[in-house]
Tab-separated table of C-alpha atoms (C1' of nucleotides) in Angstrom:
chain	number	residue	atom	x	y	z
A	1	MET	CA	0.000	0.000	0.000
A	2	GLY	CA	1.525	3.251	-1.191
A	3	ILE	CA	-0.823	5.376	0.834
A	4	ARG	CA	1.777	6.219	3.425
A	5	GLU	CA	4.166	7.295	0.688
A	6	ARG	CA	1.535	9.343	-1.075
A	7	LYS	CA	0.626	11.071	2.185
A	8	GLU	CA	4.218	11.945	2.836
A	9	ARG	CA	4.699	13.152	-0.701
A	10	GLU	CA	1.601	15.304	-0.486
A	11	LYS	CA	2.752	16.700	2.806
A	12	THR	CA	6.122	17.793	1.438
A	13	GLU	CA	4.350	19.140	-1.630
A	14	ARG	CA	2.167	21.337	0.538
A	15	ARG	CA	5.224	22.413	2.504
A	16	GLN	CA	6.921	23.351	-0.735
A	17	ALA	CA	3.834	25.200	-1.919
A	18	ILE	CA	3.935	27.308	1.236
A	19	LEU	CA	7.613	28.082	0.670
A	20	MET	CA	7.014	29.005	-2.951
A	21	ALA	CA	4.163	31.290	-1.995
A	22	ALA	CA	6.380	32.953	0.589
A	23	GLN	CA	9.214	33.304	-1.922
A	24	ARG	CA	6.870	34.915	-4.409
A	25	LEU	CA	5.660	37.369	-1.789
A	26	PHE	CA	9.262	38.193	-0.947
A	27	ASN	CA	10.217	38.915	-4.529
A	28	GLU	CA	7.055	40.647	-5.651
A	29	GLN	CA	5.823	42.498	-2.596
A	30	GLY	CA	8.817	42.878	-0.319
A	31	PHE	CA	9.637	41.353	3.021
A	32	GLU	CA	7.182	43.509	4.916
A	33	LYS	CA	4.265	41.911	3.110
A	34	VAL	CA	5.391	38.404	3.985
A	35	SER	CA	2.962	37.759	6.823
A	36	MET	CA	1.563	34.392	7.800
A	37	ARG	CA	-1.849	35.681	6.793
A	38	ASN	CA	-0.653	36.796	3.367
A	39	ILE	CA	1.108	33.515	2.723
A	40	ALA	CA	-2.008	31.631	3.782
A	41	GLU	CA	-4.152	33.736	1.495
A	42	THR	CA	-2.043	33.127	-1.612
A	43	ILE	CA	-2.214	29.355	-1.159
A	44	GLU	CA	-5.882	29.605	-0.165
A	45	TYR	CA	-5.384	28.117	3.272
A	46	SER	CA	-6.174	29.345	6.727
A	47	PRO	CA	-3.262	30.980	8.602
A	48	ALA	CA	-3.453	28.270	11.255
A	49	THR	CA	-2.827	25.589	8.637
A	50	ILE	CA	0.712	26.820	8.006
A	51	TYR	CA	1.543	25.883	11.558
A	52	LEU	CA	0.914	22.247	10.645
A	53	TYR	CA	3.886	22.449	8.284
A	54	PHE	CA	6.178	24.918	10.058
A	55	LYS	CA	6.667	25.288	13.781
A	56	ASN	CA	6.566	29.053	13.458
A	57	LYS	CA	7.411	31.891	11.116
A	58	ASN	CA	11.106	31.789	11.976
A	59	GLU	CA	11.358	28.176	10.853
A	60	LEU	CA	9.611	29.043	7.611
A	61	LEU	CA	12.020	31.934	7.058
A	62	PHE	CA	14.926	29.644	7.838
A	63	ALA	CA	13.823	27.145	5.210
A	64	LEU	CA	13.474	29.956	2.704
A	65	GLN	CA	16.878	31.331	3.643
A	66	SER	CA	18.522	27.950	3.129
A	67	GLN	CA	17.078	27.783	-0.373
A	68	ALA	CA	18.302	31.298	-1.109
A	69	PHE	CA	21.835	30.482	0.024
A	70	GLY	CA	21.695	27.489	-2.276
A	71	GLN	CA	20.874	29.825	-5.137
A	72	LEU	CA	23.763	32.120	-4.239
A	73	ALA	CA	26.215	29.250	-3.987
A	74	ARG	CA	25.057	27.930	-7.347
A	75	SER	CA	25.543	31.354	-8.907
A	76	PHE	CA	29.197	31.145	-7.851
A	77	GLU	CA	29.787	27.969	-9.810
A	78	SER	CA	30.543	29.573	-13.149
A	79	VAL	CA	33.581	31.384	-11.768
A	80	PHE	CA	35.487	28.149	-11.290
A	81	ALA	CA	36.069	28.182	-15.041
A	82	ILE	CA	38.270	31.241	-14.609
A	83	GLU	CA	41.881	30.355	-14.028
A	84	HIS	CA	43.605	33.462	-12.792
A	85	PRO	CA	42.920	33.599	-9.034
A	86	ALA	CA	42.598	37.382	-8.808
A	87	LYS	CA	40.134	37.452	-11.707
A	88	GLN	CA	38.282	34.550	-10.165
A	89	LEU	CA	37.913	36.346	-6.850
A	90	GLU	CA	36.794	39.486	-8.602
A	91	ALA	CA	34.176	37.463	-10.473
A	92	VAL	CA	32.835	36.048	-7.212
A	93	GLY	CA	32.524	39.560	-5.859
A	94	HIS	CA	30.553	40.662	-8.863
A	95	LYS	CA	28.316	37.595	-8.695
A	96	TYR	CA	27.630	38.512	-5.098
A	97	LEU	CA	26.687	42.063	-5.995
A	98	GLU	CA	24.608	40.847	-8.903
A	99	PHE	CA	22.654	38.540	-6.635
A	100	ALA	CA	22.113	41.326	-4.126
A	101	PHE	CA	20.749	43.674	-6.770
A	102	GLN	CA	18.596	41.122	-8.535
A	103	HIS	CA	17.107	39.658	-5.353
A	104	PRO	CA	17.233	42.456	-2.797
A	105	GLU	CA	14.469	40.977	-0.695
A	106	LEU	CA	16.069	37.532	-0.592
A	107	PHE	CA	19.363	39.206	0.236
A	108	GLU	CA	17.641	40.849	3.161
A	109	LEU	CA	16.361	37.470	4.313
A	110	MET	CA	19.828	35.964	3.998
A	111	PHE	CA	21.871	38.674	5.693
A	112	VAL	CA	19.706	41.148	7.539
A	113	MET	CA	16.584	39.619	9.019
A	114	ASN	CA	16.625	38.230	12.517
A	115	GLY	CA	13.981	35.565	12.030
A	116	PRO	CA	15.965	32.824	10.292
A	117	MET	CA	18.933	33.131	12.649
A	118	GLN	CA	16.645	32.923	15.640
A	119	ALA	CA	15.462	29.619	14.244
A	120	VAL	CA	19.085	28.475	14.062
A	121	GLU	CA	19.639	29.529	17.659
A	122	ALA	CA	16.441	27.832	18.785
A	123	ARG	CA	17.607	24.568	17.264
A	124	GLY	CA	20.554	24.585	19.617
A	125	GLU	CA	24.173	23.799	18.832
A	126	THR	CA	23.304	20.464	17.250
A	127	THR	CA	22.459	21.916	13.827
A	128	PRO	CA	24.982	24.454	12.569
A	129	TRP	CA	24.155	27.054	9.938
A	130	ALA	CA	24.858	24.770	6.986
A	131	SER	CA	23.528	26.849	4.088
A	132	GLY	CA	25.558	29.895	5.034
A	133	ARG	CA	28.658	27.831	5.650
A	134	ALA	CA	28.331	26.116	2.258
A	135	ALA	CA	28.133	29.413	0.386
A	136	PHE	CA	31.094	30.827	2.273
A	137	GLU	CA	33.083	27.679	1.637
A	138	ARG	CA	33.085	28.418	-2.088
A	139	VAL	CA	34.822	31.708	-1.473
A	140	VAL	CA	37.330	30.002	0.792
A	141	GLN	CA	37.970	27.579	-2.039
A	142	VAL	CA	38.670	30.405	-4.464
A	143	MET	CA	40.972	32.031	-1.967
A	144	GLN	CA	42.808	28.783	-1.282
A	145	HIS	CA	43.335	28.420	-5.003
A	146	GLY	CA	44.998	31.829	-5.079
A	147	ILE	CA	47.208	30.986	-2.110
A	148	ASP	CA	48.221	27.622	-3.561
A	149	ALA	CA	49.008	29.268	-6.890
A	150	GLY	CA	51.309	31.685	-5.104
A	151	VAL	CA	49.310	34.730	-6.168
A	152	PHE	CA	48.165	35.689	-2.683
A	153	THR	CA	51.275	35.586	-0.560
A	154	ARG	CA	50.550	37.752	2.471
A	155	THR	CA	48.567	35.087	4.297
A	156	ASP	CA	48.203	31.340	4.330
A	157	ASN	CA	44.830	31.497	6.042
A	158	ALA	CA	42.270	31.174	3.259
A	159	GLU	CA	39.350	31.459	5.651
A	160	THR	CA	40.417	34.792	7.078
A	161	ALA	CA	41.216	36.161	3.638
A	162	ALA	CA	37.885	34.925	2.325
A	163	LEU	CA	36.051	36.642	5.159
A	164	MET	CA	37.925	39.840	4.405
A	165	ALA	CA	36.892	39.777	0.765
A	166	TRP	CA	33.346	38.758	1.662
A	167	SER	CA	33.072	41.573	4.221
A	168	GLN	CA	34.288	44.106	1.698
A	169	VAL	CA	31.670	43.289	-0.885
A	170	HIS	CA	28.994	42.605	1.688
A	171	GLY	CA	29.555	45.969	3.318
A	172	LEU	CA	29.184	47.706	-0.002
A	173	ALA	CA	26.038	45.780	-0.857
A	174	THR	CA	24.359	46.383	2.501
A	175	LEU	CA	25.210	50.064	2.587
A	176	TYR	CA	23.515	50.366	-0.771
A	177	LEU	CA	20.501	48.163	-0.160
A	178	ARG	CA	19.849	49.666	3.264
A	179	LYS	CA	19.755	53.065	1.548
A	180	ARG	CA	22.853	54.318	3.321
A	181	MET	CA	24.373	55.449	0.022
A	182	MET	CA	22.093	58.450	0.290
A	183	ILE	CA	25.161	60.482	1.178
A	184	PHE	CA	26.031	60.325	-2.523
A	185	PRO	CA	24.009	61.852	-5.361
A	186	GLU	CA	21.644	59.262	-6.749
A	187	ASP	CA	23.085	59.302	-10.251
A	188	ARG	CA	26.599	58.700	-8.908
A	189	ARG	CA	25.912	55.739	-6.629
A	190	GLN	CA	26.261	52.958	-9.154
A	191	ALA	CA	29.507	54.401	-10.493
A	192	ILE	CA	30.975	54.876	-7.025
A	193	MET	CA	30.302	51.264	-6.176
A	194	GLU	CA	32.077	50.102	-9.291
A	195	GLU	CA	34.985	52.381	-8.442
A	196	VAL	CA	35.207	50.823	-5.001
A	197	MET	CA	35.167	47.333	-6.469
A	198	ALA	CA	37.905	48.252	-8.939
A	199	LEU	CA	39.980	49.938	-6.265
A	200	PHE	CA	39.712	46.939	-3.979
A	201	ALA	CA	40.841	44.640	-6.753
A	202	GLN	CA	43.822	46.902	-7.286
A	203	VAL	CA	44.564	47.109	-3.577
A	204	LEU	CA	44.617	43.325	-3.385
A	205	GLN	CA	47.425	43.404	-5.905
A	206	HIS	CA	49.596	46.293	-4.831
A	207	GLY	CA	48.162	47.868	-1.706
A	208	LEU	CA	46.577	51.309	-1.476
B	1	MET	CA	6.973	88.686	27.962
B	2	GLY	CA	9.097	85.571	27.863
B	3	ILE	CA	6.110	83.278	27.792
B	4	ARG	CA	6.570	82.464	24.146
B	5	GLU	CA	10.172	81.596	24.751
B	6	ARG	CA	9.371	79.483	27.781
B	7	LYS	CA	6.722	77.593	25.799
B	8	GLU	CA	9.150	76.886	23.027
B	9	ARG	CA	11.821	75.794	25.462
B	10	GLU	CA	9.401	73.510	27.250
B	11	LYS	CA	8.312	72.046	23.953
B	12	THR	CA	11.839	71.171	22.901
B	13	GLU	CA	12.466	69.834	26.389
B	14	ARG	CA	9.556	67.455	26.055
B	15	ARG	CA	10.737	66.502	22.588
B	16	GLN	CA	14.126	65.751	24.040
B	17	ALA	CA	12.581	63.761	26.870
B	18	ILE	CA	10.840	61.591	24.314
B	19	LEU	CA	14.084	61.038	22.448
B	20	MET	CA	15.932	60.188	25.642
B	21	ALA	CA	13.272	57.702	26.621
B	22	ALA	CA	13.486	56.109	23.193
B	23	GLN	CA	17.272	55.992	23.385
B	24	ARG	CA	17.091	54.327	26.781
B	25	LEU	CA	14.685	51.736	25.431
B	26	PHE	CA	17.027	51.117	22.518
B	27	ASN	CA	20.043	50.545	24.709
B	28	GLU	CA	18.384	48.659	27.535
B	29	GLN	CA	15.634	46.654	25.878
B	30	GLY	CA	16.574	46.401	22.220
B	31	PHE	CA	15.039	47.900	19.126
B	32	GLU	CA	12.090	45.531	19.150
B	33	LYS	CA	10.825	47.007	22.410
B	34	VAL	CA	10.934	50.558	21.077
B	35	SER	CA	7.248	50.984	20.378
B	36	MET	CA	5.319	54.212	20.543
B	37	ARG	CA	3.361	52.721	23.403
B	38	ASN	CA	6.504	51.793	25.360
B	39	ILE	CA	8.075	55.198	24.826
B	40	ALA	CA	4.857	56.843	25.970
B	41	GLU	CA	4.757	54.677	29.066
B	42	THR	CA	8.304	55.502	30.170
B	43	ILE	CA	7.648	59.254	29.992
B	44	GLU	CA	4.190	58.734	31.492
B	45	TYR	CA	2.329	60.161	28.527
B	46	SER	CA	-0.371	58.805	26.304
B	47	PRO	CA	0.840	57.273	23.013
B	48	ALA	CA	-1.132	59.879	21.100
B	49	THR	CA	0.807	62.675	22.783
B	50	ILE	CA	4.049	61.701	21.066
B	51	TYR	CA	2.421	62.582	17.771
B	52	LEU	CA	2.278	66.206	18.935
B	53	TYR	CA	6.078	66.241	18.923
B	54	PHE	CA	6.905	63.870	16.066
B	55	LYS	CA	4.981	63.445	12.860
B	56	ASN	CA	5.342	59.671	13.100
B	57	LYS	CA	7.645	56.953	14.352
B	58	ASN	CA	9.976	57.265	11.366
B	59	GLU	CA	10.642	60.912	12.157
B	60	LEU	CA	11.364	60.012	15.763
B	61	LEU	CA	13.777	57.323	14.641
B	62	PHE	CA	15.397	59.754	12.257
B	63	ALA	CA	16.020	62.262	15.057
B	64	LEU	CA	17.493	59.499	17.171
B	65	GLN	CA	19.645	58.312	14.290
B	66	SER	CA	21.035	61.788	13.744
B	67	GLN	CA	22.084	61.956	17.383
B	68	ALA	CA	23.715	58.541	17.120
B	69	PHE	CA	25.717	59.556	14.053
B	70	GLY	CA	26.841	62.585	16.002
B	71	GLN	CA	28.129	60.266	18.710
B	72	LEU	CA	29.971	58.139	16.166
B	73	ALA	CA	31.547	61.159	14.501
B	74	ARG	CA	32.650	62.473	17.891
B	75	SER	CA	34.213	59.119	18.721
B	76	PHE	CA	36.392	59.533	15.644
B	77	GLU	CA	37.872	62.785	16.881
B	78	SER	CA	40.642	61.313	18.995
B	79	VAL	CA	42.271	59.659	15.974
B	80	PHE	CA	43.263	63.004	14.491
B	81	ALA	CA	46.044	63.105	17.058
B	82	ILE	CA	47.686	60.158	15.287
B	83	GLU	CA	50.075	61.279	12.599
B	84	HIS	CA	50.848	58.243	10.499
B	85	PRO	CA	47.985	57.962	7.969
B	86	ALA	CA	47.834	54.168	7.919
B	87	LYS	CA	47.730	54.006	11.721
B	88	GLN	CA	45.135	56.765	11.721
B	89	LEU	CA	42.915	54.872	9.323
B	90	GLU	CA	43.325	51.709	11.318
B	91	ALA	CA	42.310	53.586	14.447
B	92	VAL	CA	39.154	54.853	12.765
B	93	GLY	CA	38.284	51.300	11.828
B	94	HIS	CA	38.681	50.141	15.378
B	95	LYS	CA	36.651	53.047	16.701
B	96	TYR	CA	33.924	52.016	14.299
B	97	LEU	CA	33.974	48.430	15.518
B	98	GLU	CA	34.083	49.586	19.114
B	99	PHE	CA	30.998	51.711	18.590
B	100	ALA	CA	29.194	48.840	16.903
B	101	PHE	CA	29.936	46.468	19.781
B	102	GLN	CA	29.188	48.918	22.558
B	103	HIS	CA	25.950	50.217	21.019
B	104	PRO	CA	24.631	47.379	18.884
B	105	GLU	CA	21.076	48.636	18.999
B	106	LEU	CA	22.043	52.166	17.997
B	107	PHE	CA	24.206	50.683	15.263
B	108	GLU	CA	21.146	48.863	14.005
B	109	LEU	CA	19.224	52.125	13.969
B	110	MET	CA	22.020	53.858	12.089
B	111	PHE	CA	22.740	51.236	9.447
B	112	VAL	CA	20.053	48.591	9.293
B	113	MET	CA	16.600	49.892	10.115
B	114	ASN	CA	14.361	51.188	7.371
B	115	GLY	CA	12.427	53.691	9.449
B	116	PRO	CA	14.884	56.581	9.638
B	117	MET	CA	15.755	56.410	5.937
B	118	GLN	CA	12.088	56.390	5.027
B	119	ALA	CA	11.810	59.653	6.918
B	120	VAL	CA	14.673	61.040	4.832
B	121	GLU	CA	12.933	59.924	1.654
B	122	ALA	CA	9.620	61.360	2.796
B	123	ARG	CA	11.267	64.753	3.319
B	124	GLY	CA	12.108	64.836	-0.348
B	125	GLU	CA	15.339	65.884	-1.991
B	126	THR	CA	15.480	69.187	-0.139
B	127	THR	CA	17.034	67.781	3.038
B	128	PRO	CA	19.968	65.455	2.421
B	129	TRP	CA	21.121	62.893	4.947
B	130	ALA	CA	23.359	65.267	6.855
B	131	SER	CA	24.267	63.201	9.911
B	132	GLY	CA	25.453	60.245	7.845
B	133	ARG	CA	27.359	62.490	5.487
B	134	ALA	CA	29.106	64.267	8.362
B	135	ALA	CA	30.318	61.015	9.891
B	136	PHE	CA	31.562	59.735	6.539
B	137	GLU	CA	33.307	63.021	5.869
B	138	ARG	CA	35.670	62.363	8.775
B	139	VAL	CA	36.846	59.169	7.135
B	140	VAL	CA	37.298	60.994	3.840
B	141	GLN	CA	39.392	63.520	5.717
B	142	VAL	CA	41.625	60.786	7.117
B	143	MET	CA	41.973	59.248	3.689
B	144	GLN	CA	42.767	62.589	2.083
B	145	HIS	CA	45.480	63.085	4.670
B	146	GLY	CA	47.039	59.796	3.619
B	147	ILE	CA	46.863	60.705	-0.053
B	148	ASP	CA	48.345	64.155	0.529
B	149	ALA	CA	51.127	62.637	2.597
B	150	GLY	CA	51.985	60.351	-0.282
B	151	VAL	CA	51.267	57.198	1.731
B	152	PHE	CA	48.279	56.099	-0.294
B	153	THR	CA	49.367	56.355	-3.875
B	154	ARG	CA	47.051	54.048	-5.840
B	155	THR	CA	44.191	56.546	-5.987
B	156	ASP	CA	43.661	60.278	-5.717
B	157	ASN	CA	39.966	59.854	-4.951
B	158	ALA	CA	39.691	60.080	-1.185
B	159	GLU	CA	35.938	59.552	-1.242
B	160	THR	CA	36.102	56.253	-3.100
B	161	ALA	CA	38.947	55.025	-0.944
B	162	ALA	CA	37.076	56.069	2.192
B	163	LEU	CA	34.005	54.176	1.074
B	164	MET	CA	36.133	51.119	0.428
B	165	ALA	CA	37.581	51.199	3.939
B	166	TRP	CA	34.189	51.977	5.448
B	167	SER	CA	32.568	49.103	3.569
B	168	GLN	CA	35.242	46.690	4.720
B	169	VAL	CA	34.765	47.409	8.393
B	170	HIS	CA	31.033	47.873	8.052
B	171	GLY	CA	30.654	44.513	6.359
B	172	LEU	CA	32.549	42.825	9.143
B	173	ALA	CA	30.505	44.568	11.818
B	174	THR	CA	27.149	43.794	10.218
B	175	LEU	CA	27.991	40.164	9.540
B	176	TYR	CA	28.778	39.826	13.221
B	177	LEU	CA	25.899	41.815	14.660
B	178	ARG	CA	23.360	40.192	12.360
B	179	LYS	CA	24.573	36.836	13.676
B	180	ARG	CA	25.970	35.744	10.323
B	181	MET	CA	29.286	34.791	11.953
B	182	MET	CA	27.523	31.641	13.085
B	183	ILE	CA	29.490	29.798	10.421
B	184	PHE	CA	32.464	30.082	12.788
B	185	PRO	CA	32.751	28.489	16.238
B	186	GLU	CA	31.595	30.954	18.840
B	187	ASP	CA	34.904	31.085	20.680
B	188	ARG	CA	36.777	31.871	17.460
B	189	ARG	CA	34.633	34.746	16.169
B	190	GLN	CA	36.291	37.591	18.014
B	191	ALA	CA	39.746	36.406	17.003
B	192	ILE	CA	38.773	35.938	13.369
B	193	MET	CA	37.484	39.488	13.203
B	194	GLU	CA	40.738	40.833	14.560
B	195	GLU	CA	42.627	38.728	12.052
B	196	VAL	CA	40.560	40.215	9.241
B	197	MET	CA	41.222	43.727	10.498
B	198	ALA	CA	44.946	43.037	10.709
B	199	LEU	CA	45.018	41.429	7.290
B	200	PHE	CA	43.186	44.353	5.720
B	201	ALA	CA	45.664	46.788	7.250
B	202	GLN	CA	48.464	44.722	5.772
B	203	VAL	CA	46.738	44.484	2.391
B	204	LEU	CA	46.423	48.258	2.291
B	205	GLN	CA	50.193	48.418	2.510
B	206	HIS	CA	51.400	45.650	0.251
B	207	GLY	CA	48.442	43.917	-1.311
B	208	LEU	CA	47.284	40.390	-0.597
C	1	DA	C1'	-12.100	87.979	38.179
C	2	DT	C1'	-14.506	86.256	34.088
C	3	DC	C1'	-14.685	84.571	29.723
C	4	DA	C1'	-12.949	83.235	25.065
C	5	DT	C1'	-9.210	81.291	22.808
C	6	DA	C1'	-5.311	78.698	22.127
C	7	DA	C1'	-2.333	74.923	23.496
C	8	DT	C1'	-1.847	70.411	25.324
C	9	DG	C1'	-3.198	65.744	26.413
C	10	DT	C1'	-6.002	61.453	25.988
C	11	DG	C1'	-9.367	57.121	25.285
C	12	DA	C1'	-11.069	54.573	22.013
C	13	DA	C1'	-10.994	52.733	17.786
C	14	DC	C1'	-9.118	50.698	13.061
C	15	DG	C1'	-6.629	47.315	10.727
C	16	DC	C1'	-2.569	44.958	10.957
C	17	DT	C1'	0.863	41.288	13.203
C	18	DG	C1'	2.267	36.004	15.112
C	19	DT	C1'	0.350	32.402	17.534
C	20	DT	C1'	-2.770	29.012	20.063
C	21	DC	C1'	-6.649	25.966	20.669
C	22	DA	C1'	-11.107	23.975	20.682
C	23	DT	C1'	-13.885	22.584	17.069
C	24	DT	C1'	-15.160	20.863	12.490
C	25	DA	C1'	-14.394	18.369	8.224
C	26	DT	C1'	-12.219	14.861	5.568
C	27	DA	C1'	-9.910	10.538	4.736
C	28	DT	C1'	-8.429	6.010	6.163
C	29	DT	C1'	-8.896	1.736	8.772
C	30	DT	C1'	-11.535	-1.612	11.165
D	1	DA	C1'	-21.282	1.639	8.665
D	2	DA	C1'	-18.707	2.938	12.694
D	3	DA	C1'	-14.377	4.221	14.674
D	4	DT	C1'	-10.168	6.325	14.260
D	5	DA	C1'	-6.583	9.145	12.437
D	6	DT	C1'	-5.368	13.169	9.680
D	7	DA	C1'	-6.137	17.819	8.057
D	8	DA	C1'	-8.066	22.342	8.225
D	9	DT	C1'	-10.147	26.205	10.386
D	10	DG	C1'	-12.587	30.317	13.083
D	11	DA	C1'	-12.079	32.811	16.862
D	12	DA	C1'	-9.456	34.772	20.143
D	13	DC	C1'	-5.211	37.145	22.581
D	14	DA	C1'	-1.929	40.660	23.086
D	15	DG	C1'	0.826	43.522	20.621
D	16	DC	C1'	1.782	47.195	16.817
D	17	DG	C1'	1.369	52.469	14.419
D	18	DT	C1'	-1.840	55.823	13.775
D	19	DT	C1'	-6.036	58.907	13.836
D	20	DC	C1'	-9.614	61.697	15.732
D	21	DA	C1'	-13.232	63.410	18.476
D	22	DC	C1'	-13.136	64.877	22.941
D	23	DA	C1'	-11.380	66.703	27.586
D	24	DT	C1'	-8.222	69.349	30.151
D	25	DT	C1'	-5.205	73.087	31.074
D	26	DA	C1'	-2.973	77.540	30.320
D	27	DT	C1'	-2.969	81.959	28.218
D	28	DG	C1'	-4.825	86.543	26.523
D	29	DA	C1'	-8.435	90.000	26.507
D	30	DT	C1'	-12.184	92.314	28.720
DNA sequence: ATCATAATGTGAACGCTGTTCATTATATTT
DNA sequence: AAATATAATGAACAGCGTTCACATTATGAT
């Protein structure tokens, strides 16, 4: 009897439907419109029903965040075709920025919102933050490649160097997305960001 | 008749009392507890009364944010005593991190929350974001000093270079405060951040 | 001192939020 | 067909920002 299997399959299908509805709300309406009631409405369920599939909103956001980090990590994959380590690292940085600009609301979920991380904390130390770690690991990999190739010689710690590069680009992205670039004229913001990216690439080579 | 003056003074005093109450709530209870109702309760007023002194919550947050940026800018002042440009810049970075760690909730208000920036947007293009600009200007000043002294030679654009340095430290601070350092073991996080800061200082000198 | 006017403060309400729980409806098993 | 297990829901709670008709208090003019 495949009833048990069908039930399970249907259950995960409904779970996925909830996640997709939430993702759509994120992308189309912004994170502020992602309420349990709005999600419920788009899948034509009662708000209470969602709680049969997710313990609470934080867990739902966590699941969504994990998916989003998967997307980001996948978007990094193409850069492994590039050989020159410095160019490769630069490409990762631009992929990161591209993702941030194309999915600002998902980016917010991944790096700004409290909800998903509270879910991680609530789960205790048993389950680490796997999706975030996996995405970061790709950058570490790129950095290690540069160290092994003898292009980056000032450190042998790929993790620290990767975090430095990540922080640089992440800082730029968040300052922009959180509207803190308002100190610059609107028509100059894009150009300034590109200048910063170019300057950082140069600094990595020769210093400032 | 100094009645007019007294009235005005009393009005600004009450406005200030509201801001102080809000600031206290920020620092002691966290940004989530800063509700109009909680602010009203701590100054023993009705929630509706606050709207006689601030158009809405966003404007209140904006006023608070401006004060906080003033604090940050003031905390930068001591570094101007340092002569060597690289050391000076490094000191600014550490002051920034120090501020972020000592006032995480204010930092959130300054760099993460939407409210205050929505107030800026609502005011239209007439009033720029002065408090943020002023704080950034100090970093530009430090960077310009380094360029003029011939220590930083790879660019003559102090603003771009300042934004690069700001982004680097800001990215590190936000990743930490937004709990995205969870990919590292808890007891290693502090050390890793210091390693990144040290590495960046080194990279500014010689590249990676 | 009395009265009109201006300034200041408030209670109650609206629609929104996440979440819980007793109840109802549906599907499966006996 | 009856009993049981699964799935879904309506209603409620306490919180949120905000508005507005109303009440209170302080000022100015007579």
